[in-house]
GROMACS .gro file of C-alpha atoms in nm:
model
  452
    1MET     CA    1   3.075  -1.617   6.848
    2THR     CA    2   3.195  -1.614   6.500
    3SER     CA    3   3.157  -1.967   6.431
    4TRP     CA    4   2.801  -2.105   6.497
    5ASP     CA    5   2.703  -2.433   6.333
    6PRO     CA    6   2.525  -2.699   6.556
    7GLU     CA    7   2.545  -2.986   6.339
    8ASN     CA    8   2.931  -2.983   6.407
    9ALA     CA    9   2.968  -3.139   6.723
   10GLU     CA   10   3.354  -2.939   6.757
   11THR     CA   11   3.151  -2.575   6.738
   12TRP     CA   12   2.805  -2.636   6.892
   13ASP     CA   13   2.792  -2.518   7.217
   14SER     CA   14   2.534  -2.736   7.357
   15LYS     CA   15   2.526  -2.497   7.719
   16LEU     CA   16   2.461  -2.237   7.569
   17ALA     CA   17   2.168  -2.413   7.349
   18TRP     CA   18   2.005  -2.538   7.659
   19ARG     CA   19   2.036  -2.217   7.846
   20THR     CA   20   1.882  -2.039   7.560
   21LEU     CA   21   1.601  -2.275   7.545
   22TRP     CA   22   1.522  -2.286   7.911
   23VAL     CA   23   1.544  -1.881   7.922
   24THR     CA   24   1.328  -1.872   7.613
   25THR     CA   25   1.070  -2.131   7.697
   26PHE     CA   26   1.036  -1.931   8.039
   27CYS     CA   27   0.958  -1.594   7.843
   28LEU     CA   28   0.745  -1.771   7.641
   29THR     CA   29   0.530  -1.954   7.875
   30LEU     CA   30   0.438  -1.533   8.043
   31ALA     CA   31   0.404  -1.452   7.695
   32PHE     CA   32   0.061  -1.738   7.614
   33ILE     CA   33  -0.028  -1.631   7.990
   34ALA     CA   34  -0.038  -1.236   7.811
   35TRP     CA   35  -0.214  -1.397   7.554
   36PHE     CA   36  -0.464  -1.612   7.699
   37LEU     CA   37  -0.549  -1.407   8.048
   38PRO     CA   38  -0.849  -1.265   7.855
   39SER     CA   39  -1.024  -1.629   7.800
   40ALA     CA   40  -1.018  -1.609   8.193
   41ILE     CA   41  -1.176  -1.302   8.213
   42ILE     CA   42  -1.388  -1.242   7.963
   43PRO     CA   43  -1.630  -1.548   7.999
   44LYS     CA   44  -1.656  -1.345   8.406
   45LEU     CA   45  -1.702  -1.057   8.327
   46ASN     CA   46  -2.093  -1.009   8.279
   47ALA     CA   47  -2.086  -1.158   8.638
   48LEU     CA   48  -1.911  -0.901   8.781
   49GLY     CA   49  -2.099  -0.624   8.652
   50TYR     CA   50  -2.072  -0.589   8.307
   51SER     CA   51  -2.362  -0.611   8.026
   52PHE     CA   52  -2.233  -0.763   7.703
   53THR     CA   53  -2.417  -0.926   7.467
   54LYS     CA   54  -2.274  -1.311   7.370
   55ASP     CA   55  -2.194  -1.204   7.032
   56GLN     CA   56  -1.928  -0.918   7.188
   57LEU     CA   57  -1.833  -1.165   7.451
   58TYR     CA   58  -1.692  -1.387   7.150
   59TRP     CA   59  -1.555  -1.089   6.940
   60MET     CA   60  -1.371  -0.994   7.260
   61ALA     CA   61  -1.226  -1.357   7.282
   62ALA     CA   62  -1.132  -1.348   6.951
   63MET     CA   63  -0.955  -1.051   6.938
   64PRO     CA   64  -0.636  -1.159   7.078
   65GLY     CA   65  -0.601  -1.433   6.782
   66LEU     CA   66  -0.657  -1.160   6.524
   67ALA     CA   67  -0.365  -0.976   6.706
   68ALA     CA   68  -0.111  -1.289   6.762
   69GLY     CA   69  -0.157  -1.339   6.397
   70LEU     CA   70  -0.106  -1.005   6.227
   71LEU     CA   71   0.177  -0.949   6.486
   72ARG     CA   72   0.326  -1.285   6.449
   73ILE     CA   73   0.368  -1.202   6.031
   74ILE     CA   74   0.646  -0.935   6.230
   75TRP     CA   75   0.775  -1.151   6.467
   76MET     CA   76   0.864  -1.384   6.222
   77VAL     CA   77   1.112  -1.168   6.079
   78LEU     CA   78   1.289  -1.011   6.362
   79PRO     CA   79   1.532  -1.331   6.490
   80PRO     CA   80   1.791  -1.276   6.234
   81MET     CA   81   1.748  -0.839   6.242
   82MET     CA   82   1.755  -0.860   6.598
   83GLY     CA   83   1.881  -1.169   6.744
   84THR     CA   84   1.761  -1.341   7.045
   85ARG     CA   85   1.889  -1.119   7.315
   86LYS     CA   86   1.735  -0.797   7.248
   87MET     CA   87   1.401  -0.980   7.085
   88VAL     CA   88   1.299  -1.182   7.410
   89THR     CA   89   1.395  -0.880   7.608
   90LEU     CA   90   1.175  -0.655   7.480
   91THR     CA   91   0.868  -0.861   7.405
   92THR     CA   92   0.885  -0.962   7.756
   93LEU     CA   93   0.836  -0.581   7.896
   94LEU     CA   94   0.591  -0.550   7.621
   95LEU     CA   95   0.353  -0.816   7.770
   96ILE     CA   96   0.314  -0.562   8.090
   97ALA     CA   97   0.088  -0.297   7.901
   98SER     CA   98  -0.240  -0.558   7.867
   99THR     CA   99  -0.200  -0.760   8.180
  100LEU     CA  100  -0.181  -0.415   8.352
  101GLY     CA  101  -0.486  -0.261   8.191
  102TRP     CA  102  -0.656  -0.579   8.232
  103GLY     CA  103  -0.619  -0.575   8.596
  104VAL     CA  104  -0.695  -0.237   8.637
  105ARG     CA  105  -1.003  -0.292   8.456
  106VAL     CA  106  -1.176  -0.550   8.604
  107GLN     CA  107  -1.187  -0.327   8.917
  108SER     CA  108  -1.510  -0.157   8.844
  109PRO     CA  109  -1.751  -0.236   8.526
  110THR     CA  110  -1.713   0.086   8.383
  111ALA     CA  111  -1.511   0.048   8.091
  112PRO     CA  112  -1.586   0.081   7.750
  113TYR     CA  113  -1.615  -0.214   7.509
  114TRP     CA  114  -1.369  -0.038   7.252
  115GLU     CA  115  -1.131  -0.005   7.532
  116LEU     CA  116  -1.134  -0.358   7.630
  117MET     CA  117  -1.114  -0.460   7.253
  118VAL     CA  118  -0.785  -0.244   7.263
  119LEU     CA  119  -0.671  -0.456   7.554
  120ALA     CA  120  -0.746  -0.790   7.351
  121PHE     CA  121  -0.564  -0.686   7.100
  122LEU     CA  122  -0.259  -0.597   7.295
  123ALA     CA  123  -0.269  -0.947   7.495
  124GLY     CA  124  -0.209  -1.081   7.126
  125ILE     CA  125   0.146  -0.936   7.192
  126GLY     CA  126   0.194  -1.250   7.353
  127GLY     CA  127   0.086  -1.475   7.079
  128GLY     CA  128   0.308  -1.304   6.828
  129ALA     CA  129   0.619  -1.396   7.029
  130PHE     CA  130   0.579  -1.736   6.951
  131SER     CA  131   0.663  -1.635   6.589
  132GLY     CA  132   1.017  -1.482   6.706
  133PHE     CA  133   1.099  -1.723   7.015
  134MET     CA  134   1.085  -2.080   6.815
  135PRO     CA  135   1.269  -1.978   6.505
  136SER     CA  136   1.551  -1.843   6.724
  137THR     CA  137   1.578  -2.157   6.935
  138SER     CA  138   1.606  -2.346   6.596
  139TYR     CA  139   1.887  -2.190   6.531
  140PHE     CA  140   2.064  -2.321   6.828
  141PHE     CA  141   2.015  -2.685   6.804
  142PRO     CA  142   2.128  -2.914   6.549
  143LYS     CA  143   1.848  -3.124   6.336
  144SER     CA  144   1.860  -3.475   6.513
  145LYS     CA  145   1.769  -3.266   6.863
  146GLN     CA  146   1.523  -2.998   6.701
  147GLY     CA  147   1.206  -3.150   6.768
  148THR     CA  148   1.299  -3.248   7.138
  149ALA     CA  149   1.367  -2.878   7.160
  150LEU     CA  150   1.101  -2.679   7.022
  151GLY     CA  151   0.852  -2.959   7.155
  152LEU     CA  152   0.947  -2.882   7.505
  153GLN     CA  153   0.978  -2.493   7.446
  154ALA     CA  154   0.640  -2.465   7.280
  155GLY     CA  155   0.469  -2.729   7.500
  156ILE     CA  156   0.598  -2.573   7.816
  157GLY     CA  157   0.502  -2.263   7.657
  158ASN     CA  158   0.190  -2.365   7.588
  159LEU     CA  159   0.120  -2.442   7.955
  160GLY     CA  160   0.083  -2.108   8.005
  161VAL     CA  161  -0.277  -2.095   7.883
  162SER     CA  162  -0.346  -2.429   8.106
  163LEU     CA  163  -0.165  -2.220   8.418
  164VAL     CA  164  -0.356  -1.889   8.392
  165GLN     CA  165  -0.694  -2.050   8.343
  166LEU     CA  166  -0.647  -2.291   8.605
  167LEU     CA  167  -0.477  -2.077   8.885
  168THR     CA  168  -0.735  -1.742   8.796
  169PRO     CA  169  -0.999  -1.880   9.083
  170TYR     CA  170  -0.751  -1.939   9.310
  171PHE     CA  171  -0.564  -1.567   9.266
  172ILE     CA  172  -0.919  -1.390   9.280
  173ALA     CA  173  -1.001  -1.560   9.603
  174MET     CA  174  -0.683  -1.430   9.770
  175GLY     CA  175  -0.745  -1.088   9.940
  176ALA     CA  176  -0.352  -1.118  10.062
  177LEU     CA  177  -0.259  -1.098   9.673
  178ALA     CA  178  -0.487  -0.758   9.617
  179VAL     CA  179  -0.158  -0.520   9.697
  180PHE     CA  180  -0.308  -0.278   9.465
  181GLY     CA  181  -0.753  -0.179   9.456
  182GLY     CA  182  -0.993  -0.335   9.579
  183SER     CA  183  -1.264  -0.651   9.587
  184GLN     CA  184  -1.566  -0.665   9.345
  185GLN     CA  185  -1.929  -0.880   9.402
  186MET     CA  186  -1.894  -1.168   9.174
  187THR     CA  187  -2.319  -1.284   9.142
  188MET     CA  188  -2.349  -1.648   8.926
  189PRO     CA  189  -2.724  -1.764   8.880
  190GLY     CA  190  -2.878  -1.867   9.200
  191GLN     CA  191  -2.616  -1.800   9.384
  192GLN     CA  192  -2.559  -1.522   9.654
  193PRO     CA  193  -2.258  -1.257   9.536
  194THR     CA  194  -1.933  -1.362   9.593
  195THR     CA  195  -1.624  -1.171   9.692
  196VAL     CA  196  -1.341  -1.171   9.488
  197TRP     CA  197  -1.006  -0.941   9.390
  198TYR     CA  198  -0.991  -1.034   9.000
  199GLN     CA  199  -0.706  -0.770   8.944
  200ASN     CA  200  -0.526  -1.066   9.083
  201ALA     CA  201  -0.560  -1.269   8.825
  202ALA     CA  202  -0.352  -1.029   8.625
  203PHE     CA  203  -0.106  -0.824   8.840
  204VAL     CA  204   0.041  -1.137   8.986
  205TRP     CA  205   0.245  -1.250   8.682
  206ILE     CA  206   0.417  -0.878   8.607
  207PRO     CA  207   0.695  -0.907   8.835
  208LEU     CA  208   0.751  -1.259   8.667
  209MET     CA  209   0.736  -1.074   8.347
  210LEU     CA  210   0.991  -0.814   8.477
  211ILE     CA  211   1.239  -1.145   8.620
  212GLY     CA  212   1.188  -1.279   8.273
  213ALA     CA  213   1.336  -0.952   8.091
  214VAL     CA  214   1.630  -0.952   8.337
  215LEU     CA  215   1.746  -1.327   8.259
  216ALA     CA  216   1.721  -1.298   7.899
  217TRP     CA  217   1.916  -0.949   7.894
  218THR     CA  218   2.166  -1.100   8.113
  219THR     CA  219   2.222  -1.432   7.989
  220LEU     CA  220   2.094  -1.510   7.626
  221LYS     CA  221   2.327  -1.433   7.315
  222SER     CA  222   2.255  -1.422   6.919
  223VAL     CA  223   2.360  -1.644   6.675
  224PRO     CA  224   2.546  -1.532   6.341
  225ILE     CA  225   2.224  -1.570   6.139
  226LYS     CA  226   2.137  -1.218   5.958
  227ALA     CA  227   1.874  -1.154   5.699
  228ASN     CA  228   1.675  -0.849   5.541
  229VAL     CA  229   1.303  -0.837   5.518
  230ARG     CA  230   1.319  -0.945   5.138
  231GLN     CA  231   1.563  -1.226   5.184
  232GLN     CA  232   1.318  -1.393   5.444
  233PHE     CA  233   1.062  -1.393   5.199
  234ASP     CA  234   1.208  -1.672   4.927
  235ILE     CA  235   0.996  -1.944   5.166
  236PHE     CA  236   0.636  -1.837   5.010
  237GLY     CA  237   0.822  -1.966   4.654
  238ASN     CA  238   0.822  -2.321   4.807
  239ILE     CA  239   0.531  -2.546   4.805
  240ASP     CA  240   0.606  -2.694   5.113
  241THR     CA  241   0.563  -2.403   5.279
  242TRP     CA  242   0.191  -2.393   5.192
  243TYR     CA  243   0.141  -2.711   5.280
  244MET     CA  244   0.292  -2.675   5.598
  245THR     CA  245   0.078  -2.364   5.722
  246LEU     CA  246  -0.239  -2.611   5.607
  247LEU     CA  247  -0.145  -2.854   5.846
  248TYR     CA  248  -0.037  -2.590   6.108
  249ILE     CA  249  -0.385  -2.447   6.094
  250MET     CA  250  -0.530  -2.784   6.189
  251THR     CA  251  -0.317  -2.873   6.444
  252PHE     CA  252  -0.198  -2.531   6.630
  253GLY     CA  253  -0.489  -2.365   6.490
  254THR     CA  254  -0.753  -2.571   6.640
  255PHE     CA  255  -0.530  -2.560   6.989
  256SER     CA  256  -0.525  -2.207   6.985
  257GLY     CA  257  -0.879  -2.127   6.901
  258LEU     CA  258  -1.049  -2.373   7.128
  259SER     CA  259  -0.841  -2.284   7.407
  260ALA     CA  260  -0.978  -1.896   7.347
  261GLN     CA  261  -1.292  -2.013   7.309
  262PHE     CA  262  -1.369  -2.331   7.537
  263GLY     CA  263  -1.519  -2.113   7.846
  264LEU     CA  264  -1.757  -1.941   7.636
  265LEU     CA  265  -1.850  -2.212   7.439
  266MET     CA  266  -1.911  -2.431   7.750
  267ALA     CA  267  -2.106  -2.166   7.954
  268ASN     CA  268  -2.331  -2.071   7.610
  269LEU     CA  269  -2.400  -2.440   7.581
  270TYR     CA  270  -2.400  -2.586   7.915
  271GLY     CA  271  -2.374  -2.294   8.156
  272ILE     CA  272  -2.545  -1.938   8.279
  273GLY     CA  273  -2.520  -1.875   7.847
  274ASN     CA  274  -2.764  -2.116   7.781
  275PRO     CA  275  -3.163  -1.930   7.830
  276GLU     CA  276  -3.323  -2.291   7.780
  277ILE     CA  277  -3.132  -2.348   8.116
  278VAL     CA  278  -3.084  -2.023   8.313
  279GLN     CA  279  -3.316  -1.711   8.309
  280GLY     CA  280  -3.235  -1.419   8.383
  281ALA     CA  281  -2.916  -1.298   8.504
  282GLY     CA  282  -2.774  -1.227   8.863
  283SER     CA  283  -2.883  -1.333   9.194
  284GLY     CA  284  -3.247  -1.375   9.102
  285ALA     CA  285  -3.185  -1.657   8.807
  286GLN     CA  286  -3.410  -1.888   8.753
  287MET     CA  287  -3.283  -2.289   8.698
  288LEU     CA  288  -3.527  -2.392   8.435
  289VAL     CA  289  -3.403  -2.751   8.422
  290GLN     CA  290  -3.440  -2.926   8.770
  291GLY     CA  291  -3.183  -3.101   8.930
  292TYR     CA  292  -2.932  -2.989   8.666
  293GLN     CA  293  -2.586  -2.870   8.830
  294VAL     CA  294  -2.464  -2.572   8.587
  295PRO     CA  295  -2.108  -2.630   8.563
  296ASP     CA  296  -1.853  -2.333   8.685
  297VAL     CA  297  -1.630  -2.310   8.380
  298VAL     CA  298  -1.330  -2.239   8.572
  299GLN     CA  299  -1.317  -2.555   8.727
  300PHE     CA  300  -1.307  -2.724   8.336
  301VAL     CA  301  -1.161  -2.463   8.081
  302PHE     CA  302  -0.779  -2.527   8.163
  303LEU     CA  303  -0.824  -2.901   8.109
  304GLY     CA  304  -0.816  -2.900   7.748
  305PRO     CA  305  -0.519  -2.633   7.679
  306LEU     CA  306  -0.333  -2.842   7.969
  307VAL     CA  307  -0.387  -3.202   7.751
  308GLY     CA  308  -0.251  -3.044   7.462
  309ALA     CA  309   0.045  -2.867   7.551
  310VAL     CA  310   0.132  -3.199   7.802
  311ALA     CA  311   0.077  -3.387   7.469
  312ARG     CA  312   0.321  -3.117   7.253
  313PHE     CA  313   0.635  -3.210   7.458
  314ALA     CA  314   0.525  -3.582   7.593
  315PHE     CA  315   0.565  -3.688   7.195
  316SER     CA  316   0.820  -3.475   7.097
  317PRO     CA  317   1.110  -3.714   7.151
  318LEU     CA  318   0.913  -3.978   6.981
  319THR     CA  319   0.891  -3.722   6.661
  320ASP     CA  320   1.267  -3.719   6.686
  321ARG     CA  321   1.287  -4.085   6.684
  322MET     CA  322   1.015  -4.209   6.453
  323GLY     CA  323   0.979  -3.921   6.231
  324GLY     CA  324   0.673  -3.599   6.234
  325ALA     CA  325   0.496  -3.684   5.917
  326ILE     CA  326   0.330  -4.027   6.108
  327TRP     CA  327   0.228  -3.870   6.366
  328THR     CA  328   0.108  -3.571   6.149
  329LEU     CA  329  -0.092  -3.873   6.005
  330ILE     CA  330  -0.262  -3.991   6.337
  331SER     CA  331  -0.282  -3.673   6.473
  332GLY     CA  332  -0.528  -3.562   6.179
  333ILE     CA  333  -0.730  -3.897   6.185
  334GLY     CA  334  -0.765  -3.857   6.539
  335LEU     CA  335  -0.905  -3.497   6.520
  336VAL     CA  336  -1.191  -3.649   6.273
  337PHE     CA  337  -1.282  -3.911   6.543
  338SER     CA  338  -1.278  -3.649   6.784
  339ILE     CA  339  -1.461  -3.412   6.589
  340ALA     CA  340  -1.693  -3.618   6.490
  341TYR     CA  341  -1.759  -3.774   6.844
  342THR     CA  342  -1.803  -3.382   6.998
  343ILE     CA  343  -2.030  -3.261   6.733
  344PRO     CA  344  -2.381  -3.411   6.891
  345ALA     CA  345  -2.311  -3.265   7.209
  346LEU     CA  346  -2.276  -2.932   7.046
  347THR     CA  347  -2.694  -2.966   7.096
  348PRO     CA  348  -2.789  -2.957   7.436
  349ASP     CA  349  -3.038  -3.174   7.525
  350THR     CA  350  -3.266  -2.940   7.759
  351SER     CA  351  -3.514  -3.211   7.828
  352SER     CA  352  -3.418  -3.320   8.170
  353ALA     CA  353  -3.089  -3.319   8.393
  354ALA     CA  354  -3.006  -3.636   8.317
  355ALA     CA  355  -2.974  -3.599   7.920
  356LEU     CA  356  -2.789  -3.236   7.979
  357ASP     CA  357  -2.548  -3.426   8.215
  358ALA     CA  358  -2.500  -3.700   7.963
  359GLY     CA  359  -2.440  -3.427   7.661
  360PHE     CA  360  -2.223  -3.214   7.895
  361ASN     CA  361  -1.984  -3.542   7.940
  362GLN     CA  362  -2.001  -3.618   7.565
  363PHE     CA  363  -1.857  -3.231   7.491
  364LEU     CA  364  -1.599  -3.257   7.788
  365TRP     CA  365  -1.427  -3.571   7.697
  366GLY     CA  366  -1.414  -3.504   7.294
  367MET     CA  367  -1.339  -3.162   7.345
  368LEU     CA  368  -1.009  -3.304   7.557
  369ALA     CA  369  -1.016  -3.525   7.263
  370ILE     CA  370  -0.954  -3.302   7.028
  371PHE     CA  371  -0.719  -3.109   7.227
  372LEU     CA  372  -0.518  -3.423   7.236
  373PHE     CA  373  -0.410  -3.464   6.894
  374SER     CA  374  -0.408  -3.116   6.804
  375GLY     CA  375  -0.153  -3.151   7.072
  376ILE     CA  376   0.018  -3.420   6.883
  377GLY     CA  377  -0.010  -3.247   6.569
  378ASN     CA  378   0.178  -2.924   6.720
  379ALA     CA  379   0.488  -3.156   6.821
  380SER     CA  380   0.491  -3.349   6.456
  381THR     CA  381   0.435  -3.037   6.240
  382PHE     CA  382   0.752  -2.823   6.440
  383LYS     CA  383   0.997  -3.181   6.327
  384GLN     CA  384   0.903  -3.168   6.009
  385MET     CA  385   0.967  -2.856   5.910
  386PRO     CA  386   1.357  -2.853   6.016
  387MET     CA  387   1.355  -3.137   5.824
  388ILE     CA  388   1.195  -3.036   5.512
  389PHE     CA  389   1.389  -2.677   5.487
  390GLU     CA  390   1.731  -2.521   5.539
  391LYS     CA  391   1.786  -2.379   5.862
  392ARG     CA  392   1.726  -1.997   5.801
  393GLN     CA  393   1.434  -2.121   5.577
  394ALA     CA  394   1.325  -2.327   5.853
  395GLY     CA  395   1.327  -2.068   6.088
  396GLY     CA  396   1.119  -1.856   5.873
  397VAL     CA  397   0.834  -2.135   5.782
  398ILE     CA  398   0.811  -2.236   6.160
  399GLY     CA  399   0.734  -1.820   6.198
  400TRP     CA  400   0.510  -1.815   5.913
  401THR     CA  401   0.282  -2.098   5.981
  402ALA     CA  402   0.313  -1.970   6.353
  403ALA     CA  403   0.145  -1.668   6.248
  404ILE     CA  404  -0.127  -1.776   6.015
  405ALA     CA  405  -0.271  -2.063   6.310
  406ALA     CA  406  -0.240  -1.799   6.539
  407PHE     CA  407  -0.565  -1.689   6.377
  408GLY     CA  408  -0.734  -1.963   6.542
  409PRO     CA  409  -0.895  -1.753   6.843
  410PHE     CA  410  -1.030  -1.567   6.540
  411PHE     CA  411  -1.171  -1.790   6.304
  412PHE     CA  412  -1.282  -1.984   6.590
  413GLY     CA  413  -1.524  -1.714   6.738
  414ILE     CA  414  -1.632  -1.578   6.402
  415GLY     CA  415  -1.695  -1.929   6.291
  416VAL     CA  416  -1.919  -2.008   6.597
  417THR     CA  417  -2.107  -1.712   6.567
  418THR     CA  418  -2.166  -1.698   6.196
  419PHE     CA  419  -2.220  -2.069   6.087
  420GLY     CA  420  -2.337  -2.191   6.441
  421PRO     CA  421  -2.078  -2.483   6.639
  422VAL     CA  422  -2.222  -2.760   6.470
  423ILE     CA  423  -2.164  -2.640   6.083
  424PHE     CA  424  -1.815  -2.515   6.224
  425TYR     CA  425  -1.718  -2.813   6.336
  426ALA     CA  426  -1.820  -3.010   6.087
  427ILE     CA  427  -1.630  -2.771   5.831
  428GLY     CA  428  -1.322  -2.848   6.039
  429ILE     CA  429  -1.353  -3.232   5.956
  430VAL     CA  430  -1.368  -3.152   5.603
  431PHE     CA  431  -1.054  -2.973   5.638
  432ALA     CA  432  -0.850  -3.258   5.857
  433LEU     CA  433  -0.980  -3.471   5.593
  434MET     CA  434  -0.774  -3.259   5.372
  435CYS     CA  435  -0.471  -3.255   5.560
  436ILE     CA  436  -0.443  -3.595   5.621
  437VAL     CA  437  -0.437  -3.653   5.265
  438ILE     CA  438  -0.169  -3.386   5.197
  439THR     CA  439   0.036  -3.515   5.485
  440TRP     CA  440   0.031  -3.908   5.307
  441MET     CA  441   0.068  -3.828   4.971
  442ARG     CA  442   0.395  -3.546   5.051
  443TYR     CA  443   0.512  -3.658   5.382
  444ALA     CA  444   0.424  -4.003   5.551
  445ARG     CA  445   0.417  -4.269   5.236
  446LYS     CA  446   0.696  -4.462   5.140
  447GLY     CA  447   0.828  -4.255   4.872
  448ALA     CA  448   0.709  -3.961   4.969
  449PRO     CA  449   0.834  -3.649   4.760
  450LYS     CA  450   0.929  -3.507   5.125
  451PRO     CA  451   0.976  -3.742   5.401
  452SER     CA  452   0.975  -3.595   5.740
   0.00000   0.00000   0.00000
């Protein structure tokens, strides 16, 4: 492939571009599954026999986000150095390490805390992949199609979050899938112990990861865009790199942070983690609010990531037609109102079952609205970046902004434990207002310096 210019219809290989998109999207979906697998397991660790504190669980759920943010800084420079084929293949194989580890360690509650933290960190490889896959895919498409292409890849990839959280309850109940390992007893408050095969939640994805690696090695190619690490760092001299980083923190930082912590937050506010609702643990737990039905987190936790992921690829064609900046502006305004609506529900009223039910409904709908507007912003910002920067720089900026926003699960976990949910959400409103001003002044208004 000696000549590659997607902007030239005569030299652009559209079949190769779309094949690259679908293979890397399949692998990216598996990467998100590996990244968020801990979020589907950690809320149930104590029910499986572990005895971690709330703060320990928050830190454990935050660790994949910390790792992803750090690893994305590495993955962002890999596309021009390794090429798409080698990078996607190797990354997909690396996903197996943490996935296999979680499958082994949920089978008996004996793993030390540090070991689970290491597994949580390794899961961040799945998040790190994003900063390599997305810039690499952007090289294959003309600017007029990058909003749709990147939106499809990121949106479908983001569905990996919902897939792992939605399917885990079904996988763990299927003894026929348990080719390796035995069953476990999971004990929920006020209920009889349930027989589960929690290793299925991890092991079922490993064959697909092997298939993804084979597909990547046999079908992908690498476009001739080369740059060393020092050359790629020229993006940091451009003020728009920093503005777009802030905007992507508002959107994907919110999406990833809430996706990782949604289950724990729900459990600690309206479920088994709230001592004003449930006293004690295990089968002897006592309900303190009569008539209130404690929500089963796994029945709801996949909804938020699903809404955000679908919004990302559903709105991507609109960003190609209307531009990204206007939708980033809508995203910011929507986030302000959604967060403000949710804040009262972050302090549950435990005076009655009716009050708890009302609070839970407001919490759930508010969170889903936050996911919706963050998903819209995820699509629009990735349309903006290829319009603002030249091709190689755009790839680098996509990787860099994604790296910083991947710290979302880490900062969300730290923010909630340090400030409490109410203050942390209020900080989110202030941050979104700042991003609205940046978007309007720099990108969205008539006569803006960088219309996008």
